[in-house]
Coordinates of C-alpha atoms in Angstrom, one line a residue:
X118 CA -37.1 -6.8 9.0
X119 CA -36.5 -9.6 11.5
X120 CA -33.5 -9.8 13.4
X121 CA -31.3 -12.4 11.7
X122 CA -29.2 -12.6 14.9
X123 CA -31.9 -12.9 17.1
X124 CA -31.8 -16.7 17.9
X125 CA -28.1 -16.2 18.6
X126 CA -28.8 -13.1 20.9
X127 CA -31.5 -14.9 22.7
X128 CA -29.4 -17.9 23.4
X129 CA -26.5 -15.5 24.8
X130 CA -29.0 -13.4 26.8
X131 CA -30.3 -17.0 28.6
X132 CA -26.6 -17.6 29.1
X133 CA -26.2 -14.4 30.8
X134 CA -29.2 -14.7 33.1
X135 CA -28.0 -18.4 34.0
X136 CA -24.4 -17.0 35.1
X137 CA -25.8 -13.9 36.8
X138 CA -28.1 -16.1 39.1
X139 CA -25.1 -18.2 39.5
X140 CA -23.0 -15.6 40.8
X141 CA -25.5 -13.4 42.4
X142 CA -26.6 -16.8 44.7
X143 CA -23.4 -17.7 45.6
X144 CA -22.4 -13.7 46.6
X145 CA -26.1 -13.6 48.5
X146 CA -27.5 -10.6 46.2
X147 CA -30.9 -10.6 45.4
X148 CA -30.3 -8.4 42.3
X149 CA -27.7 -5.9 40.6
X150 CA -28.5 -3.0 39.0
X151 CA -26.2 -2.0 36.1
X152 CA -25.6 1.6 34.9
X153 CA -24.7 2.5 31.3
X154 CA -23.0 5.8 32.5
X155 CA -22.8 9.5 31.5
X156 CA -20.7 11.8 29.5
X157 CA -18.6 13.7 31.3
X158 CA -18.3 17.5 30.8
X159 CA -14.8 19.1 30.0
X160 CA -13.6 21.2 32.7
X161 CA -14.8 24.6 32.7
X162 CA -17.0 23.8 29.4
X163 CA -20.5 22.9 28.6
X164 CA -19.5 20.7 25.9
X165 CA -19.2 16.7 26.9
X166 CA -16.5 14.1 26.3
X167 CA -17.0 11.4 24.0
X168 CA -19.0 8.7 25.7
X169 CA -19.2 4.7 26.0
X170 CA -21.6 2.9 27.7
X171 CA -20.2 0.8 30.8
X172 CA -19.1 -2.7 29.3
X173 CA -21.2 -4.8 31.7
X174 CA -24.4 -3.0 30.0
X175 CA -23.0 -3.3 26.4
X176 CA -22.9 -7.4 27.4
X177 CA -26.9 -7.6 27.8
X178 CA -27.9 -4.6 25.0
X179 CA -24.7 -4.0 22.6
X180 CA -25.6 -0.4 23.0
X181 CA -22.7 1.4 23.3
X182 CA -24.3 4.9 23.1
X183 CA -27.3 4.5 25.6
X184 CA -26.5 7.1 28.5
X185 CA -28.4 7.3 31.9
X186 CA -29.7 4.0 31.2
X187 CA -30.3 0.9 33.8
X188 CA -30.3 -2.8 34.0
X189 CA -31.9 -4.6 36.5
X190 CA -31.2 -8.4 36.6
X191 CA -32.9 -10.3 39.5
X192 CA -32.8 -14.0 39.8
X193 CA -36.1 -15.7 38.8
X194 CA -37.4 -12.6 37.2
X195 CA -37.4 -10.8 33.8
X196 CA -34.4 -8.9 33.2
X197 CA -35.6 -5.0 32.6
X198 CA -33.5 -2.5 31.1
X199 CA -34.6 1.4 31.9
X200 CA -33.7 3.5 28.8
X201 CA -33.4 7.0 29.0
X202 CA -35.4 8.7 26.4
X203 CA -36.7 11.9 27.7
X204 CA -38.8 14.6 25.1
X205 CA -35.8 16.8 24.0
X206 CA -36.0 19.8 21.5
X207 CA -32.5 19.9 21.7
X208 CA -31.5 16.4 20.8
X209 CA -33.4 13.4 19.4
X210 CA -34.2 10.9 22.0
X211 CA -32.6 7.1 21.2
X212 CA -34.6 4.8 19.3
X213 CA -34.1 1.1 20.1
X214 CA -32.8 -0.7 17.3
X215 CA -34.4 -4.1 15.7
X216 CA -32.7 -6.2 17.6
X217 CA -33.7 -9.4 19.7
X218 CA -32.8 -8.4 23.0
X219 CA -35.6 -5.7 22.5
X220 CA -38.1 -8.1 22.7
X221 CA -36.5 -10.6 25.2
X222 CA -35.8 -8.0 28.2
X223 CA -38.6 -5.9 29.3
X224 CA -37.7 -2.6 28.3
X225 CA -39.0 0.8 30.0
X226 CA -38.4 4.3 27.9
X227 CA -38.7 7.5 30.4
X228 CA -36.5 9.8 32.1
X229 CA -33.8 8.1 33.9
X230 CA -31.0 10.5 35.4
X231 CA -31.5 9.0 38.4
X232 CA -31.9 5.5 39.1
X233 CA -35.4 3.6 39.3
X234 CA -36.5 2.4 42.6
X235 CA -36.0 -1.2 43.2
X236 CA -37.0 -3.8 45.7
X237 CA -34.6 -5.8 47.0
X238 CA -33.0 -7.1 50.3
X239 CA -29.1 -7.1 49.1
X240 CA -28.9 -5.0 45.9
X241 CA -25.4 -4.4 44.1
X242 CA -25.0 -1.6 41.9
X243 CA -22.3 -1.1 39.5
X244 CA -20.5 1.1 37.1
X245 CA -20.0 4.9 37.0
X246 CA -22.0 5.9 40.3
X247 CA -21.3 7.9 43.0
X248 CA -21.5 6.5 47.0
X249 CA -24.9 8.9 47.6
X250 CA -26.7 7.2 44.8
X251 CA -25.9 3.9 46.0
X252 CA -26.7 4.9 49.6
X253 CA -30.1 6.0 47.9
X254 CA -30.8 3.2 46.6
X255 CA -29.5 1.0 49.6
X256 CA -27.2 -1.0 47.5
X257 CA -23.4 -2.1 47.5
X258 CA -21.3 -0.3 44.9
X259 CA -19.1 -1.8 42.8
X260 CA -18.6 -4.8 45.1
X261 CA -15.0 -6.3 44.1
X262 CA -16.1 -10.1 44.1
X263 CA -19.3 -9.4 42.1
X264 CA -17.1 -7.4 39.2
X265 CA -14.3 -10.0 39.3
X266 CA -17.0 -12.8 38.6
X267 CA -18.8 -10.8 36.2
X268 CA -15.6 -10.0 34.1
X269 CA -14.7 -13.6 34.1
X270 CA -18.1 -14.0 32.5
X271 CA -16.9 -12.0 29.5
X272 CA -13.5 -13.8 28.9
X273 CA -15.1 -16.7 26.8
X274 CA -17.5 -15.5 24.4
X275 CA -21.0 -17.0 22.9
X276 CA -21.6 -17.9 19.1
X277 CA -23.6 -14.7 19.2
X278 CA -20.9 -12.6 20.3
X279 CA -18.4 -14.1 17.7
X280 CA -20.6 -13.5 14.8
X281 CA -20.7 -9.6 16.2
X282 CA -17.2 -9.5 16.1
X283 CA -17.1 -11.6 12.9
X284 CA -19.3 -8.6 11.4
X285 CA -17.2 -5.8 13.2
X286 CA -14.1 -7.5 11.1
X287 CA -16.0 -7.6 8.0
X288 CA -16.8 -3.5 8.2
X289 CA -13.4 -2.3 9.6
X290 CA -11.7 -4.4 6.6
X291 CA -13.8 -2.2 4.1
X292 CA -11.8 0.9 5.6
X293 CA -8.5 -0.5 5.6
X294 CA -8.9 -1.7 2.1
X295 CA -10.2 2.4 1.4
X296 CA -7.2 3.4 3.5
X297 CA -4.6 1.7 1.4
X298 CA -6.0 2.9 -1.7
X299 CA -6.1 6.7 -0.7
X300 CA -2.6 6.4 1.0
X301 CA -1.5 4.6 -2.8
X302 CA -3.0 7.9 -4.1
X303 CA -0.8 10.2 -2.2
X304 CA -3.5 11.3 0.0
X305 CA -2.6 12.9 3.7
X306 CA -3.2 11.2 7.0
X307 CA -6.1 13.1 7.2
X308 CA -7.8 12.2 4.1
X309 CA -7.0 8.4 5.0
X310 CA -8.6 8.5 8.0
X311 CA -11.8 10.3 6.0
X312 CA -11.3 7.7 3.8
X313 CA -11.5 5.0 6.4
X314 CA -14.7 6.5 8.2
X315 CA -16.6 6.8 4.7
X316 CA -15.9 2.7 3.7
X317 CA -16.3 1.4 7.4
X318 CA -19.4 3.4 7.5
X319 CA -18.5 5.2 10.7
X320 CA -18.6 8.7 12.4
X321 CA -15.2 9.6 14.2
X322 CA -17.5 9.5 17.9
X323 CA -18.2 5.4 16.9
X324 CA -15.0 3.7 16.5
X325 CA -14.1 1.8 19.3
X326 CA -10.8 3.5 19.7
X327 CA -8.9 6.3 17.8
X328 CA -7.6 5.4 14.7
X329 CA -4.0 5.3 14.0
X330 CA -3.1 6.2 10.5
X331 CA 0.4 6.3 10.7
X332 CA 2.5 7.6 7.7
X333 CA 6.7 7.1 7.4
X334 CA 8.4 7.3 10.5
X335 CA 4.9 7.7 12.4
X336 CA 4.2 4.1 12.0
X337 CA 7.0 4.1 14.7
X338 CA 4.9 5.5 17.7
X339 CA 2.7 2.9 18.6
X340 CA -0.5 4.9 19.7
X341 CA 0.2 7.7 17.1
X342 CA -2.6 10.2 17.8
X343 CA -2.5 12.9 15.1
X344 CA -3.6 13.3 11.2
X345 CA -1.4 15.7 9.2
X346 CA -3.7 17.6 6.7
X347 CA -0.8 17.4 4.0
X348 CA 0.1 15.3 1.9
X349 CA 3.6 13.6 2.5
X350 CA 6.5 14.3 0.5
X351 CA 7.9 10.6 0.1
X352 CA 5.7 7.5 0.6
X353 CA 8.0 5.4 2.5
X354 CA 5.2 3.4 4.5
X355 CA 1.7 3.2 6.0
X356 CA 0.6 2.0 9.3
X357 CA -3.3 1.5 9.9
X358 CA -4.5 0.4 13.3
X359 CA -8.2 0.9 13.4
X360 CA -11.6 -1.4 13.9
X361 CA -15.0 -0.7 13.8
X362 CA -18.2 -1.7 16.4
X363 CA -20.8 -4.0 15.8
X364 CA -23.6 -4.2 18.3
X365 CA -21.2 -3.2 20.9
X366 CA -18.5 -5.5 19.8
X367 CA -15.1 -4.6 18.4
X368 CA -12.8 -5.3 15.5
X369 CA -9.2 -4.3 16.0
X370 CA -7.0 -4.7 12.9
X371 CA -3.7 -3.5 11.9
X372 CA -2.1 -3.3 8.6
X373 CA 1.1 -2.2 7.3
X374 CA 1.6 -1.4 3.3
X375 CA 5.0 -0.4 1.7
X376 CA 4.5 3.1 -0.8
X377 CA 6.5 3.7 -3.5
X378 CA 9.3 5.0 -1.7
X379 CA 10.2 1.7 0.1
X380 CA 13.2 0.1 0.4
X381 CA 13.0 -3.2 -1.2
X382 CA 13.8 -4.5 2.6
X383 CA 10.9 -2.7 4.3
X384 CA 8.6 -4.6 1.8
X385 CA 10.1 -8.1 2.2
X386 CA 10.2 -7.6 6.2
X387 CA 6.1 -6.6 5.6
X388 CA 6.0 -10.0 4.0
X389 CA 8.0 -11.8 6.7
X390 CA 5.8 -10.1 9.4
X391 CA 2.6 -11.7 8.1
X392 CA 4.4 -14.4 7.9
X393 CA 5.1 -14.7 11.9
X394 CA 1.5 -13.7 12.6
X395 CA 0.2 -16.7 10.6
X396 CA 2.3 -19.0 12.6
X397 CA 1.4 -17.4 15.9
X398 CA -2.3 -17.7 15.0
X399 CA -1.5 -21.4 13.6
X400 CA 0.1 -22.0 17.6
X401 CA -3.6 -20.7 19.3
X402 CA -5.4 -23.5 21.2
X403 CA -6.9 -24.2 24.6
X404 CA -4.3 -25.0 27.0
X405 CA -1.3 -22.9 25.4
X406 CA -0.3 -20.2 27.3
X407 CA -0.1 -17.0 26.3
X408 CA 3.2 -15.7 27.9
X409 CA 4.9 -18.3 26.4
X410 CA 3.2 -17.6 22.8
X411 CA 4.4 -13.8 23.6
X412 CA 8.1 -15.3 24.1
X413 CA 7.7 -17.4 20.8
X414 CA 7.0 -14.0 18.7
X415 CA 10.2 -12.6 20.3
X416 CA 12.1 -15.7 19.1
X417 CA 10.6 -15.4 16.0
X418 CA 11.4 -12.0 15.9
X419 CA 15.0 -12.5 16.5
X420 CA 15.3 -14.9 13.7
X421 CA 14.0 -12.3 10.9
X422 CA 16.4 -9.8 12.4
X423 CA 19.2 -12.2 12.0
X424 CA 17.6 -13.4 8.3
X425 CA 17.1 -9.6 7.0
X426 CA 20.9 -8.9 8.3
X427 CA 19.8 -6.3 10.7
X428 CA 21.5 -8.2 13.6
X429 CA 24.4 -10.2 13.1
X430 CA 24.0 -12.6 15.9
X431 CA 21.9 -15.5 16.6
X432 CA 18.2 -15.3 17.2
X433 CA 18.6 -16.7 20.9
X434 CA 21.2 -14.0 21.9
X435 CA 19.1 -11.5 20.4
X436 CA 16.3 -12.6 22.4
X437 CA 18.4 -12.6 26.1
X438 CA 20.4 -9.4 25.4
X439 CA 17.0 -7.4 25.0
X440 CA 17.2 -6.5 21.4
X441 CA 14.1 -8.2 20.0
X442 CA 12.2 -6.1 22.6
X443 CA 14.0 -2.5 21.5
X444 CA 12.5 -3.7 17.9
X445 CA 9.1 -4.4 19.6
X446 CA 8.5 -3.0 23.5
X447 CA 4.5 -4.2 23.0
X448 CA 2.7 -7.3 23.7
X449 CA 1.5 -10.0 21.5
X450 CA -2.2 -8.8 22.1
X451 CA -5.1 -8.7 24.1
X452 CA -8.6 -10.1 24.7
X453 CA -11.0 -8.4 22.5
X454 CA -15.1 -8.2 23.1
X455 CA -17.3 -5.3 24.1
X456 CA -14.0 -3.8 25.1
X457 CA -11.1 -3.5 22.8
X458 CA -8.8 -4.5 25.5
X459 CA -11.3 -6.6 27.4
X460 CA -11.6 -7.7 31.1
X461 CA -10.0 -10.5 33.0
X462 CA -6.7 -10.7 30.9
X463 CA -4.5 -10.3 33.7
X464 CA -6.6 -12.6 36.2
X465 CA -6.6 -16.2 36.6
X466 CA -10.5 -17.6 36.4
X467 CA -10.3 -17.2 40.0
X468 CA -9.6 -14.0 40.3
X469 CA -6.1 -13.7 41.1
X470 CA -3.7 -11.0 39.4
X471 CA -1.5 -12.7 37.0
X472 CA 1.1 -9.9 36.1
X473 CA 3.1 -9.8 33.3
X474 CA 6.7 -10.9 33.5
X475 CA 9.0 -8.1 34.5
X476 CA 10.6 -7.8 31.0
X477 CA 7.0 -7.9 29.2
X478 CA 5.2 -5.0 31.0
X479 CA 3.3 -4.2 28.2
X480 CA 1.7 -7.9 28.0
X481 CA -2.1 -7.6 28.5
X482 CA -2.9 -10.8 28.4
X483 CA -1.4 -13.4 30.9
X484 CA -3.5 -16.4 31.1
X485 CA -3.9 -19.9 29.5
X486 CA -6.2 -20.1 26.7
X487 CA -9.3 -21.2 26.7
X488 CA -12.0 -22.5 23.8
X489 CA -14.5 -19.5 23.5
X490 CA -11.7 -16.5 23.8
X491 CA -11.5 -14.0 21.2
X492 CA -7.6 -12.7 20.8
X493 CA -5.6 -10.0 19.2
X494 CA -2.4 -11.5 17.5
X495 CA -0.3 -8.1 16.6
X496 CA 3.4 -9.2 16.2
X497 CA 5.6 -5.8 15.6
X498 CA 8.9 -4.5 14.2
X499 CA 9.5 -0.6 14.6
X500 CA 12.5 1.5 14.3
X501 CA 11.8 4.0 17.6
X502 CA 15.0 6.4 18.2
X503 CA 14.3 6.3 21.8
X504 CA 14.5 2.6 22.2
X505 CA 17.5 2.1 19.5
X506 CA 19.7 4.8 20.8
X507 CA 20.2 2.8 24.4
X508 CA 20.6 -0.1 22.3
X509 CA 23.4 1.2 20.4
X510 CA 24.9 2.7 23.3
X511 CA 25.2 -0.6 25.6
X512 CA 27.0 -3.9 24.5
X513 CA 24.7 -5.7 22.5
X514 CA 24.4 -2.8 20.2
X515 CA 27.5 -4.2 18.3
X516 CA 25.4 -6.9 16.8
X517 CA 22.9 -4.8 15.1
X518 CA 23.5 -3.4 11.5
X519 CA 23.3 0.6 12.2
X520 CA 23.8 1.4 8.8
X521 CA 20.5 -0.6 7.3
X522 CA 18.7 0.8 10.7
X523 CA 19.2 4.3 9.6
X524 CA 17.9 3.4 6.1
X525 CA 14.8 2.0 7.5
X526 CA 14.2 4.6 10.2
X527 CA 12.0 6.6 7.6
X528 CA 9.8 3.6 7.3
X529 CA 8.4 4.1 11.0
X530 CA 7.3 0.0 11.7
X531 CA 5.4 -2.7 11.0
X532 CA 2.1 -4.2 12.8
X533 CA 0.2 -6.9 11.3
X534 CA -2.7 -7.8 13.6
X535 CA -5.7 -10.4 13.1
X536 CA -8.7 -11.0 15.4
X537 CA -9.0 -14.7 16.0
X538 CA -11.4 -17.1 17.7
X539 CA -10.3 -20.2 19.8
X540 CA -12.7 -23.1 19.5
X541 CA -11.8 -26.5 21.2
X542 CA -10.3 -28.0 18.1
X543 CA -10.2 -25.3 16.1
X544 CA -9.5 -21.3 15.8
X545 CA -11.0 -19.0 13.2
X546 CA -9.4 -15.9 12.0
X547 CA -11.9 -13.5 11.7
X548 CA -9.9 -11.0 10.3
X549 CA -8.6 -13.4 7.2
X550 CA -12.0 -14.6 6.5
X551 CA -13.2 -11.6 5.1
X552 CA -10.1 -10.3 3.5

C-alpha cells in the first residue's frame, strides 16, 4: 500500500540532507555516523531495559525500536541506513515499514553489532558509543559543536513532522477517552491504564513516556509512577498524562476529570483551567518569550485562586509572595518532537545556554518562540502537602483558605495539556483538532 506521507517525508529528508551538508561543511567534517543505540542489561541480570533509539537517528527514520543500527550521512552522497537484522531463532528480526524513507535512503540489512567501515578523512560519530569504538572508526565521538548544531536543526518542525505529531495526538486521544470511561465505570488505576493502551493501540513498552494515571490524591504527584490494582473507594478525580508515538513523534496530552464524589469547587476549577490553557495557547506566536508566557500563567493562576476563594489576597500578591508556585511548581511546557522533552529548549539559536529564572527552575523551555516549533502548554493547579505545608507556616499562608484547601486535598490536582504547532501567522492546536 503506498505511503500517503511519502511526499512530505521525502521533502523532510531533502531538508535534512541540506542541513547536515551545511553543518558538516562549516565544521570541517566529511561525514557523520549516527548510532541508533542498544538496550542496556539490568545489573546482575540477563534481561534488558526498555529501549528507545537515539533522537537524531529517529529524525531521519522515525524508528524508535531499531537497535545496533547506523546512519551514515556524507554531503554529496546518498545517505545510508545500516539496519541490524541478523538471522535469529530467539527473536524476530526487524522488518522495514512501508514508508518513504526506505526508498529515499540506501538501506543495507545485516549484522552491525560493530559499526560499518567508513572511508572519510574526518568523520564524526554520535550516539551512545564508547571511546574504543570511536578510535576503531578513526572518528571524533560526540563533538559538542556538532551536537549543538544538529540539536538546533530539530527545533523547528517540517510539514512531515507536524503531520506525524498530529496523528500521534489523534491516537492518544482515543486512549484518553477510554481512560475517562473506565474511570467513570469505577475501574482501578491499572484497569484505566489497560483501557488506555487498548484504545490507543500500544503496548506498554511503546509509549513515549510512562503513562501517569492518578486517582484522587495521586494526581498531586506530578510524575506518579504506580497503577493501583484495586478499585477506589471514592472517586474524587482522575488525572491522565499519557501519549502516543507515531513514526517516532510523540504526543504528550494531559486531561483531568471530576468524579462522582468530586466537590463542586473542584469541577469548576477544571473548567477554569481549560479556559486558562486556551488563553495561553492563543498567546503563542513567533517572537513571544516563553519565560514571559510562563509568568503569565502564574498571573492567571493567581486570578483563579482569588476567584475561587482559595486566596484572599490580590492576584499580584499571590504571585509575588510565591503562593502560585506552591500550587503549581512545574513549567508551562516544553518543545515536542521525537523526544517528549525535545532538545535545545534551554539553548539559544547560537548554542548559548539559557537557564531558567531562579524562581522557575523546572521550566524546560526558555527561548523565544519561532514559526515551526511544536510545544506543549500545560498549566496546573495542585494540592501538594509538601509544598503547602511550608506555605501555611510562612507569612503568605495567612492569605490562603486552608479549610477549602483541606476539602480539595483528596482531589489531588489538575493539569490540562495540549500540543500546539506554531506557524508564522497562526497556531494549530494538534490536540483540540482531534478531540
